[in-house]
Coordinates of C-alpha atoms in Angstrom, one line a residue:
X1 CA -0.8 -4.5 19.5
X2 CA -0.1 -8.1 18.2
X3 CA 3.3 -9.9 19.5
X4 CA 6.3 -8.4 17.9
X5 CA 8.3 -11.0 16.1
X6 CA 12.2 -12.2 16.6
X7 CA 11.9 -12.9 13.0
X8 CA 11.1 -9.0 11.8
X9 CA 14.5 -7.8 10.2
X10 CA 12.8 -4.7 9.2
X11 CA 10.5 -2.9 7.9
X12 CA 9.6 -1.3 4.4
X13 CA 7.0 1.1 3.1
X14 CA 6.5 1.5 -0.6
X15 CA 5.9 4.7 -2.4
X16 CA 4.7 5.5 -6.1
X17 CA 6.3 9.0 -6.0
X18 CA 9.8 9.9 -4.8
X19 CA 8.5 13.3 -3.5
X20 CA 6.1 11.4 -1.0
X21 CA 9.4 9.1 0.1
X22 CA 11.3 11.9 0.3
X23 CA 8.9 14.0 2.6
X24 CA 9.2 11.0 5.0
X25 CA 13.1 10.8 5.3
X26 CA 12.7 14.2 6.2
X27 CA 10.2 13.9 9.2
X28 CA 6.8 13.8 7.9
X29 CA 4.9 10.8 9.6
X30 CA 1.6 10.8 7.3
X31 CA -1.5 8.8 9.2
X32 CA -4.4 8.0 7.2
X33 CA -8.0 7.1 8.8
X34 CA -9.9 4.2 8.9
X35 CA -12.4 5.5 6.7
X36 CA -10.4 6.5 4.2
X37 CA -9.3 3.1 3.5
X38 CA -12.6 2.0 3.7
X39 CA -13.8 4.1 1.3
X40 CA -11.1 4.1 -0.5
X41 CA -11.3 1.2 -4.4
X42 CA -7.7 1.1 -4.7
X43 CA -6.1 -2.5 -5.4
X44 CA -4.7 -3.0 -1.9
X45 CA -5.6 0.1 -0.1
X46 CA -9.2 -0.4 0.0
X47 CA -10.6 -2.5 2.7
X48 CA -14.5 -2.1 3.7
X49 CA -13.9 -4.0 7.5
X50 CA -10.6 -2.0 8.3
X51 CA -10.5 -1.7 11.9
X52 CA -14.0 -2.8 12.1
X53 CA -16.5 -5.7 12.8
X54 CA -18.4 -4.5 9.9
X55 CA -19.2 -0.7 8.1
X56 CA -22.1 -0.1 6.0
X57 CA -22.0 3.0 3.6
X58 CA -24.8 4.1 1.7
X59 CA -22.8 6.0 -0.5
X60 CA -20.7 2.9 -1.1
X61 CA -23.5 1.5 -2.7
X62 CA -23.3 -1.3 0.1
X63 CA -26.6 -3.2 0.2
X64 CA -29.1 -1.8 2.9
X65 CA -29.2 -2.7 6.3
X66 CA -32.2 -2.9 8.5
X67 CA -32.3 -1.9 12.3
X68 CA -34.5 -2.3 14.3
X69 CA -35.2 -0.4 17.8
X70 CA -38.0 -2.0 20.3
X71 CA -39.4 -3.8 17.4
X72 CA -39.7 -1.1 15.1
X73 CA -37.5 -0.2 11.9
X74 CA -35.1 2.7 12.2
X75 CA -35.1 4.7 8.6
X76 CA -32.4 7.0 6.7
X77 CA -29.4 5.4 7.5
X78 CA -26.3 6.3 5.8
X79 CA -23.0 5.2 7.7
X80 CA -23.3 2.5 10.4
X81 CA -19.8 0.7 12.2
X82 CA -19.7 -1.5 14.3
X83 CA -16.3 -2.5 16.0
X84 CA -15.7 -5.4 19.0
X85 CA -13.3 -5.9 21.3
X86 CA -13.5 -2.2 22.6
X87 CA -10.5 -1.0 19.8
X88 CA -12.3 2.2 18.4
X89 CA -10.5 3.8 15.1
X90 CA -6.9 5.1 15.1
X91 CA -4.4 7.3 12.7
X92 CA -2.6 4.7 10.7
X93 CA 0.8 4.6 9.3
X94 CA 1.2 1.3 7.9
X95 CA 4.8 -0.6 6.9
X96 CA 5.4 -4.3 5.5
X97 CA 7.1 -5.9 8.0
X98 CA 10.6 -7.7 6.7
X99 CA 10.9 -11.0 7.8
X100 CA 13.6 -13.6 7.7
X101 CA 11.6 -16.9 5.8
X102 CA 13.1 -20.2 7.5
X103 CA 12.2 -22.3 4.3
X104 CA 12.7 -22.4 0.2
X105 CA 8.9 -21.9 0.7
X106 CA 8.9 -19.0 2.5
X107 CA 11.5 -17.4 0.1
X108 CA 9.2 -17.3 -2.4
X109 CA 5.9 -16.4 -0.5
X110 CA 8.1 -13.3 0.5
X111 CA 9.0 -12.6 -2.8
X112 CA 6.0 -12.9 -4.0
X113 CA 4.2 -10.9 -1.3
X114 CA 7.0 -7.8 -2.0
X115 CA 6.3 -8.0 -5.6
X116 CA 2.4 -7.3 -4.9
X117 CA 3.4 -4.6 -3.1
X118 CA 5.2 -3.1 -5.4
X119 CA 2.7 -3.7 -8.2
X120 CA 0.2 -1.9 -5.7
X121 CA 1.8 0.6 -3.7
X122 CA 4.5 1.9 -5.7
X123 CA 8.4 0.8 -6.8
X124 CA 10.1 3.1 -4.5
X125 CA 10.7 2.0 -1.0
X126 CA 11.9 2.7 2.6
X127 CA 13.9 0.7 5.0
X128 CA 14.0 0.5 9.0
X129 CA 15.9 -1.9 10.5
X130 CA 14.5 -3.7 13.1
X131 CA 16.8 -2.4 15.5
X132 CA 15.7 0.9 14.9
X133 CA 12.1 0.8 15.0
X134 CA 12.2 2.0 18.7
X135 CA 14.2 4.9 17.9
X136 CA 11.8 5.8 15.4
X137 CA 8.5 5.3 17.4
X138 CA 10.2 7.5 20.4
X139 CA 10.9 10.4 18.1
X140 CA 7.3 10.0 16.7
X141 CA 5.9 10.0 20.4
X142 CA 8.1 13.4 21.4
X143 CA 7.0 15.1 18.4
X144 CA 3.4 14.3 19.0
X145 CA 0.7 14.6 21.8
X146 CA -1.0 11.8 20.3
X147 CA 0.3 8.5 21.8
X148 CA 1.8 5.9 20.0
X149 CA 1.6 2.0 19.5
X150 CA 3.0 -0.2 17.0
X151 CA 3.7 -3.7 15.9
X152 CA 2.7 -6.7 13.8
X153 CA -1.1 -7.0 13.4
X154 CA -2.9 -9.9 12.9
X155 CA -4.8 -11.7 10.2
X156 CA -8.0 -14.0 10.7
X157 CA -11.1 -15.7 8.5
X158 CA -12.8 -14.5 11.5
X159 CA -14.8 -11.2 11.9
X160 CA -15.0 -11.1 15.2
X161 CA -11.6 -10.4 15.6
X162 CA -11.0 -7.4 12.5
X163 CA -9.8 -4.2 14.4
X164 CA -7.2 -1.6 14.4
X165 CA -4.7 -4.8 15.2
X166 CA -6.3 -7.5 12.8
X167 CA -7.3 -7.6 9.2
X168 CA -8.9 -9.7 7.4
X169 CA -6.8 -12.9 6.2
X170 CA -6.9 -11.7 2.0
X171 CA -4.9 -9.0 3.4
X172 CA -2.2 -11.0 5.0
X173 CA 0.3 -10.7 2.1
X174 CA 0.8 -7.1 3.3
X175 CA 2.5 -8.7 6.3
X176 CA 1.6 -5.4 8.0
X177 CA 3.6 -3.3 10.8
X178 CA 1.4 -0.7 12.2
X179 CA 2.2 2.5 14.2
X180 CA -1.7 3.2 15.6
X181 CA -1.7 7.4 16.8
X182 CA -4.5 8.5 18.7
X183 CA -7.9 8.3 18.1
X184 CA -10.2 9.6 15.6
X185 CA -13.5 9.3 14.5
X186 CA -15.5 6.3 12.6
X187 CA -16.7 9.3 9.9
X188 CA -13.3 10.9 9.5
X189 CA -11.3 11.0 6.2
X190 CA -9.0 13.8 7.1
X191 CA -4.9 13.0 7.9
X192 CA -3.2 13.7 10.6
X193 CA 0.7 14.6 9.7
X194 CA 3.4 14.7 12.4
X195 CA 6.1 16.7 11.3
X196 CA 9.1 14.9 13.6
X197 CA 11.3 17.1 15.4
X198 CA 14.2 15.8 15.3
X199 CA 15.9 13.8 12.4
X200 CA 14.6 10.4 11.4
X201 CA 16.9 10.5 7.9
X202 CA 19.8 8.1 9.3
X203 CA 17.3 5.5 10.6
X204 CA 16.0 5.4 6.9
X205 CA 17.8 4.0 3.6
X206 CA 16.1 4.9 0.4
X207 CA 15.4 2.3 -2.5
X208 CA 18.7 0.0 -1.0
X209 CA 18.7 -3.5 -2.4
X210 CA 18.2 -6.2 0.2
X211 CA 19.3 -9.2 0.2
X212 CA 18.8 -12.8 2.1
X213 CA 22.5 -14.8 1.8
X214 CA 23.2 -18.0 2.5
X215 CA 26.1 -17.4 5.1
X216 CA 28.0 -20.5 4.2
X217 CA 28.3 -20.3 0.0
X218 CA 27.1 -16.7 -0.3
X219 CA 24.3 -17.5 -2.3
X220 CA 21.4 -15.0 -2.7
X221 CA 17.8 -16.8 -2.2
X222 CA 16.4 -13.6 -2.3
X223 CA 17.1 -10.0 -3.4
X224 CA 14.9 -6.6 -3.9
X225 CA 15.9 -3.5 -5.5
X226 CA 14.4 -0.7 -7.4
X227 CA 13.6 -2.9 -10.1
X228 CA 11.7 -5.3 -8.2
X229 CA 12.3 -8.6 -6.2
X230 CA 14.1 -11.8 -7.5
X231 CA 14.3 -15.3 -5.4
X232 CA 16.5 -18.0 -6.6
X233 CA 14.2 -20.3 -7.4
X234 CA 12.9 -17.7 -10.3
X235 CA 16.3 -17.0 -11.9
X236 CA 16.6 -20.8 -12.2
X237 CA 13.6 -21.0 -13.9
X238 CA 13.9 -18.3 -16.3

């Protein structure tokens, strides 16, 4: 996976209903496909290159593609994917990764970027603290025969790099943390659900406000709830 970061407090995942939030705090570790999220035209969710060099679909409605073998045209293509770097699809179970911003700037790209992800994937939300990611990855990994990776992923401008661990850069706002489980195929859309077996419910708080305070004058630069996220600088300004 990419470098874990010193500066990851936490980490959140959104949810538009309770019932799916819920189902997590009780054990239920839901993993989507690759494809799905390529196939998927939700603001957001849908990505054509996830964990992939490129992916043509006919049934996309992606322009054709030509290929050729020994000089000569190959003909009723449908699906084609090409990854690099030998990282072949994975189950995905995707959080935002909580970071502490070290500038006024930052504050506000952070509150801006948990804002769009609320707007896309739903008001509701979990918390992990960073301390507790571990915990939580090792009672994944018992409860599974699948193995297990996680951390930050990357973001880049170039396709070379787009994999399992990288996305590309319009996606960077989701300041993703990725648990990766086991491998699947480039054509599969089905889920693969890990039912934990043993309690994950006190490493989670539900739809808790968090705030960044300035430890000096107790000022709030930042604070989300289940009404959305606020920084300073916007309740000056309003």
């Amino acid at each position: 996976m990419a470098e874990h970061t010193h500066k990851t407090y936490g980490i959140l995942k959104f949810f538009r209903d309770v019932e799916k939030l819920d189902f997590l705090v009780n054990g239920g570790f839901y993993c989507n496909t690759p494809e799905f999220y390529r196939m998927s035209d939700g603001d957001g969710v849908s990505d054509n290159f996830e964990s992939c060099f490129h992916s043509y679909r006919k049934e996309r409605g992606d322009d054709p593609v030509k290929l050729l073998l020994n000089g000569k045209e190959l003909s009723g293509v449908e699906k084609l994917t090409v990854h690099v770097g030998g990282i072949k699809d994975k189950y995905l179970h995707c959080w935002f990764a909580f970071t502490l911003p070290e500038s006024e700037e930052d504050i506000e790209n952070l509150g801006r970027n948990l804002n769009r992800m609320r707007k896309e994937f739903g008001g509701n939300y979990a918390f992990v603290k960073g301390e507790d990611i571990e915990t939580l990855a090792n009672i994944i990994g018992k409860s599974t025969d699948f193995y297990i990776d996680h951390g930050n992923i990357g973001y880049s401008t170039d396709r070379q790099k787009w994999s399992a661990i990288c996305k590309p850069d319009n996606y960077s706002y989701q300041q993703e943390y990725r648990f990766l489980i086991g491998d699947c195929e480039h054509s599969d859309i089905k889920p693969v659900v890990i039912q934990c077996t043993e309690s994950i419910s006190h490493l989670i708080s539900c739809n808790q406000p968090l705030r960044i305070r300035d430890n000096e004058t107790g000022h709030v630069w930042l604070e989300l709830n289940e009404n959305g996220c606020t920084t300073s600088q916007f309740n000056e300004n309003s």
